[in-house]
Amino acid sequence: MKVELLVSEWCASCHQSEKIWREVAEEKDIEFSVLDMGQPEGRALVSRLRLKTIPAVVIDGELKGIGVQTFAEARAWVAAAPAKQKTDMQHAGLTLSLDNRLFMLGAMVYLMLGGLGLVINGALLSDGPARPVALHLVTVGFMLMLIYGLAAHMLPRFTGNPILMGVWPWIQMGLVHAGLLAYSAGFLAGMYPVVIAGGALIWLSLLVFTVRIWPVLWPKPRNNGLVIPLHIQPGE
């Protein structure tokens, strides 16, 4: 059973509808996806079903309902679907998950810490041990953490594929934090084995990220190869 929830970023009630349907999708073995009407696939569905209101629920290609359903109503609509077996693969929604939010918040913190290197002893311009520390706070701490959070949130939405969740994002986060801490402390203390250990931990976080993202990059064929035309009237 395929369930598609058509939403939009600006739709306040869509967030509540998505929350309800995600809870149902955790219980039932359904192919659940959230389609943003701002994306091509969402616009195609709007055109085909001539939708005027969102959120809208489409089950097996047919419009089932409009608006926010109660949890009981949503469960009743998919009652025929079998119970779902537990899995760590999850679809991304409109709202940032806690792990992605923390990745981005961590990126901002590291950016501020790295920026202090411009003030304290001119770390980015000096040749002392503070320079590589400041540089890695910006490159690994800020840039890599920001990539982690944005990629895990946006790429599954672009491809429609689920991403590996469960404990894996937390392992990834712990590795990059521990690696950056060890890397920085090793440079400041002149303990290069600690620097190497920190680099290894950062590499392991990249490995976990790759394992999580790799399946997302290969979307499954949809609509049996058929393309639903999107007709846009002039001036729209």
Short mmCIF file of C-alpha atoms in Angstrom, two decimals:
data_model
loop_
_atom_site.label_atom_id
_atom_site.label_comp_id
_atom_site.label_asym_id
_atom_site.label_seq_id
_atom_site.Cartn_x
_atom_site.Cartn_y
_atom_site.Cartn_z
CA MET A 1 0.00 0.00 0.00
CA LYS A 2 1.42 3.34 -1.09
CA VAL A 3 0.52 6.44 0.92
CA GLU A 4 1.56 9.89 -0.28
CA LEU A 5 1.07 13.01 1.81
CA LEU A 6 1.11 16.23 -0.19
CA VAL A 7 2.35 19.19 1.84
CA SER A 8 4.06 22.55 1.56
CA GLU A 9 6.61 24.42 3.66
CA TRP A 10 4.20 27.31 4.27
CA CYS A 11 1.29 25.09 5.34
CA ALA A 12 0.99 25.14 9.15
CA SER A 13 -1.43 22.21 9.39
CA CYS A 14 0.79 20.08 7.13
CA HIS A 15 3.27 19.60 9.96
CA GLN A 16 0.57 18.15 12.21
CA SER A 17 -0.68 15.91 9.41
CA GLU A 18 2.83 14.66 8.73
CA LYS A 19 3.35 13.88 12.41
CA ILE A 20 0.19 11.77 12.52
CA TRP A 21 0.97 9.87 9.34
CA ARG A 22 4.55 9.20 10.40
CA GLU A 23 3.24 7.59 13.57
CA VAL A 24 0.93 5.43 11.46
CA ALA A 25 3.82 4.56 9.13
CA GLU A 26 5.78 3.36 12.16
CA GLU A 27 3.01 0.83 12.85
CA LYS A 28 1.96 -0.25 9.38
CA ASP A 29 4.01 -1.71 6.52
CA ILE A 30 3.13 0.99 4.00
CA GLU A 31 5.20 2.83 1.42
CA PHE A 32 4.88 6.28 2.94
CA SER A 33 6.30 9.43 1.39
CA VAL A 34 5.89 13.16 1.92
CA LEU A 35 5.66 15.17 -1.30
CA ASP A 36 6.27 18.91 -1.29
CA MET A 37 4.09 20.68 -3.83
CA GLY A 38 7.07 22.92 -4.52
CA GLN A 39 8.96 19.95 -5.96
CA PRO A 40 8.32 18.55 -9.49
CA GLU A 41 6.81 15.29 -8.23
CA GLY A 42 4.46 17.15 -5.91
CA ARG A 43 3.38 19.56 -8.65
CA ALA A 44 2.70 16.61 -10.96
CA LEU A 45 0.43 15.04 -8.35
CA VAL A 46 -1.41 18.33 -7.83
CA SER A 47 -1.95 18.62 -11.57
CA ARG A 48 -3.11 15.03 -12.04
CA LEU A 49 -5.59 15.06 -9.15
CA ARG A 50 -6.56 18.73 -9.62
CA LEU A 51 -5.94 19.44 -5.95
CA LYS A 52 -6.87 22.81 -4.52
CA THR A 53 -6.24 22.20 -0.81
CA ILE A 54 -3.44 20.71 1.25
CA PRO A 55 -2.54 18.64 3.16
CA ALA A 56 -3.92 15.90 0.95
CA VAL A 57 -3.60 12.13 1.35
CA VAL A 58 -3.26 9.93 -1.72
CA ILE A 59 -3.47 6.16 -1.29
CA ASP A 60 -2.46 3.91 -4.18
CA GLY A 61 -2.75 6.80 -6.62
CA GLU A 62 -6.24 7.93 -5.58
CA LEU A 63 -7.17 10.93 -3.45
CA LYS A 64 -8.34 9.65 -0.08
CA GLY A 65 -8.80 12.81 1.95
CA ILE A 66 -7.96 16.46 2.48
CA GLY A 67 -7.02 18.19 5.70
CA VAL A 68 -5.65 16.80 8.95
CA GLN A 69 -6.94 13.38 9.91
CA THR A 70 -7.07 12.09 13.44
CA PHE A 71 -4.76 9.24 14.35
CA ALA A 72 -7.75 6.87 14.45
CA GLU A 73 -8.91 7.95 10.98
CA ALA A 74 -5.44 7.51 9.50
CA ARG A 75 -5.09 4.05 11.02
CA ALA A 76 -8.50 3.04 9.68
CA TRP A 77 -7.54 4.06 6.13
CA VAL A 78 -4.54 1.69 6.16
CA ALA A 79 -6.06 -1.03 8.33
CA ALA A 80 -5.59 -3.58 5.55
CA ALA A 81 -1.80 -3.10 5.56
CA PRO A 82 0.23 -5.59 7.63
CA ALA A 83 2.05 -4.58 10.78
CA LYS A 84 5.46 -3.08 10.16
CA GLN A 85 8.69 -4.71 11.22
CA LYS A 86 11.11 -2.43 13.03
CA THR A 87 13.77 -0.81 10.86
CA ASP A 88 16.25 2.05 11.14
CA MET A 89 15.43 3.31 7.64
CA GLN A 90 13.24 6.42 7.82
CA HIS A 91 11.97 9.04 5.39
CA ALA A 92 12.85 12.69 5.95
CA GLY A 93 10.03 15.13 6.59
CA LEU A 94 9.50 18.87 6.59
CA THR A 95 10.76 19.34 10.14
CA LEU A 96 14.41 18.93 11.06
CA SER A 97 15.04 15.82 13.12
CA LEU A 98 16.77 16.27 16.47
CA ASP A 99 20.10 14.88 15.25
CA ASN A 100 20.19 17.16 12.19
CA ARG A 101 19.25 20.15 14.33
CA LEU A 102 22.12 19.35 16.71
CA PHE A 103 24.54 18.93 13.81
CA MET A 104 23.70 22.45 12.64
CA LEU A 105 23.80 23.94 16.12
CA GLY A 106 27.17 22.30 16.65
CA ALA A 107 28.36 23.81 13.38
CA MET A 108 27.48 27.29 14.63
CA VAL A 109 29.30 26.71 17.92
CA TYR A 110 32.45 25.53 16.14
CA LEU A 111 32.28 28.50 13.79
CA MET A 112 32.27 30.86 16.77
CA LEU A 113 35.15 28.99 18.41
CA GLY A 114 37.15 29.03 15.19
CA GLY A 115 36.43 32.73 14.80
CA LEU A 116 38.06 33.35 18.17
CA GLY A 117 41.30 32.32 16.49
CA LEU A 118 41.14 35.58 14.56
CA VAL A 119 41.13 37.47 17.84
CA ILE A 120 43.35 35.40 20.12
CA ASN A 121 46.98 35.75 19.03
CA GLY A 122 45.98 35.89 15.36
CA ALA A 123 45.83 32.09 15.26
CA LEU A 124 44.86 31.86 11.59
CA LEU A 125 47.86 33.98 10.62
CA SER A 126 50.45 32.56 13.00
CA ASP A 127 52.63 29.49 12.62
CA GLY A 128 51.93 28.13 16.11
CA PRO A 129 49.82 25.09 17.10
CA ALA A 130 46.73 27.28 17.46
CA ARG A 131 46.56 27.75 13.69
CA PRO A 132 45.66 24.16 12.68
CA VAL A 133 43.26 24.03 15.62
CA ALA A 134 41.43 27.16 14.46
CA LEU A 135 41.42 25.96 10.85
CA HIS A 136 39.94 22.58 11.77
CA LEU A 137 37.32 24.17 14.00
CA VAL A 138 36.12 25.99 10.89
CA THR A 139 36.59 23.26 8.26
CA VAL A 140 35.66 20.14 10.25
CA GLY A 141 33.67 21.71 13.06
CA PHE A 142 31.63 24.16 11.00
CA MET A 143 31.65 23.03 7.38
CA LEU A 144 31.53 19.26 7.90
CA MET A 145 28.89 19.42 10.65
CA LEU A 146 26.75 21.71 8.48
CA ILE A 147 27.06 19.27 5.57
CA TYR A 148 26.10 16.40 7.86
CA GLY A 149 22.91 18.11 9.00
CA LEU A 150 21.80 19.55 5.65
CA ALA A 151 22.60 16.47 3.57
CA ALA A 152 20.78 14.08 5.91
CA HIS A 153 17.71 16.33 5.83
CA MET A 154 17.59 17.42 2.18
CA LEU A 155 18.90 14.49 0.11
CA PRO A 156 16.23 11.98 1.26
CA ARG A 157 13.57 14.54 0.33
CA PHE A 158 15.07 15.07 -3.12
CA THR A 159 15.35 11.36 -3.95
CA GLY A 160 12.36 10.02 -2.00
CA ASN A 161 14.51 7.32 -0.41
CA PRO A 162 14.73 6.70 3.34
CA ILE A 163 17.92 7.29 5.31
CA LEU A 164 19.53 5.13 7.98
CA MET A 165 18.57 6.50 11.39
CA GLY A 166 18.38 4.79 14.80
CA VAL A 167 21.69 5.04 16.67
CA TRP A 168 23.74 5.76 13.54
CA PRO A 169 23.48 9.57 13.42
CA TRP A 170 24.40 9.69 17.11
CA ILE A 171 27.43 7.47 16.52
CA GLN A 172 28.40 9.75 13.63
CA MET A 173 27.99 12.81 15.85
CA GLY A 174 29.95 11.31 18.74
CA LEU A 175 32.83 10.34 16.45
CA VAL A 176 33.20 13.78 14.88
CA HIS A 177 33.02 15.57 18.24
CA ALA A 178 35.52 13.20 19.86
CA GLY A 179 37.79 13.33 16.83
CA LEU A 180 37.83 17.12 16.68
CA LEU A 181 38.47 17.36 20.42
CA ALA A 182 41.36 14.88 20.24
CA TYR A 183 42.77 16.55 17.12
CA SER A 184 42.71 20.00 18.72
CA ALA A 185 44.07 18.87 22.09
CA GLY A 186 46.83 16.89 20.40
CA PHE A 187 48.04 19.88 18.42
CA LEU A 188 47.95 22.24 21.39
CA ALA A 189 49.81 19.75 23.60
CA GLY A 190 52.24 18.64 20.90
CA MET A 191 51.04 15.03 21.22
CA TYR A 192 50.92 13.89 17.61
CA PRO A 193 49.68 10.34 18.31
CA VAL A 194 46.59 12.02 19.76
CA VAL A 195 46.32 14.11 16.58
CA ILE A 196 46.41 10.93 14.50
CA ALA A 197 43.79 9.30 16.73
CA GLY A 198 41.57 12.36 16.33
CA GLY A 199 41.93 12.23 12.56
CA ALA A 200 41.00 8.54 12.60
CA LEU A 201 37.83 9.27 14.58
CA ILE A 202 36.85 12.01 12.13
CA TRP A 203 37.43 9.58 9.25
CA LEU A 204 35.19 7.02 10.96
CA SER A 205 32.43 9.63 11.22
CA LEU A 206 32.79 10.20 7.47
CA LEU A 207 32.50 6.46 6.93
CA VAL A 208 29.26 6.28 8.95
CA PHE A 209 27.91 9.27 7.02
CA THR A 210 28.75 7.56 3.72
CA VAL A 211 27.00 4.35 4.78
CA ARG A 212 23.91 6.37 5.73
CA ILE A 213 23.82 8.53 2.58
CA TRP A 214 24.84 6.00 -0.08
CA PRO A 215 21.42 4.25 -0.37
CA VAL A 216 19.70 7.65 -0.50
CA LEU A 217 21.50 8.55 -3.72
CA TRP A 218 19.90 5.74 -5.74
CA PRO A 219 16.17 6.47 -6.04
CA LYS A 220 13.82 3.65 -6.90
CA PRO A 221 11.95 3.77 -10.22
CA ARG A 222 8.52 5.27 -9.80
CA ASN A 223 5.24 5.03 -11.71
CA ASN A 224 6.59 2.01 -13.67
CA GLY A 225 8.66 4.33 -15.81
CA LEU A 226 5.70 6.54 -16.73
CA VAL A 227 6.07 10.29 -16.51
CA ILE A 228 3.06 12.27 -15.33
CA PRO A 229 2.92 15.46 -17.41
CA LEU A 230 2.63 18.75 -15.57
CA HIS A 231 0.51 21.27 -17.42
CA ILE A 232 1.10 24.87 -16.45
CA GLN A 233 -1.14 27.54 -17.86
CA PRO A 234 0.55 30.66 -19.27
CA GLY A 235 0.95 33.31 -16.63
CA GLU A 236 0.94 30.84 -13.71
#
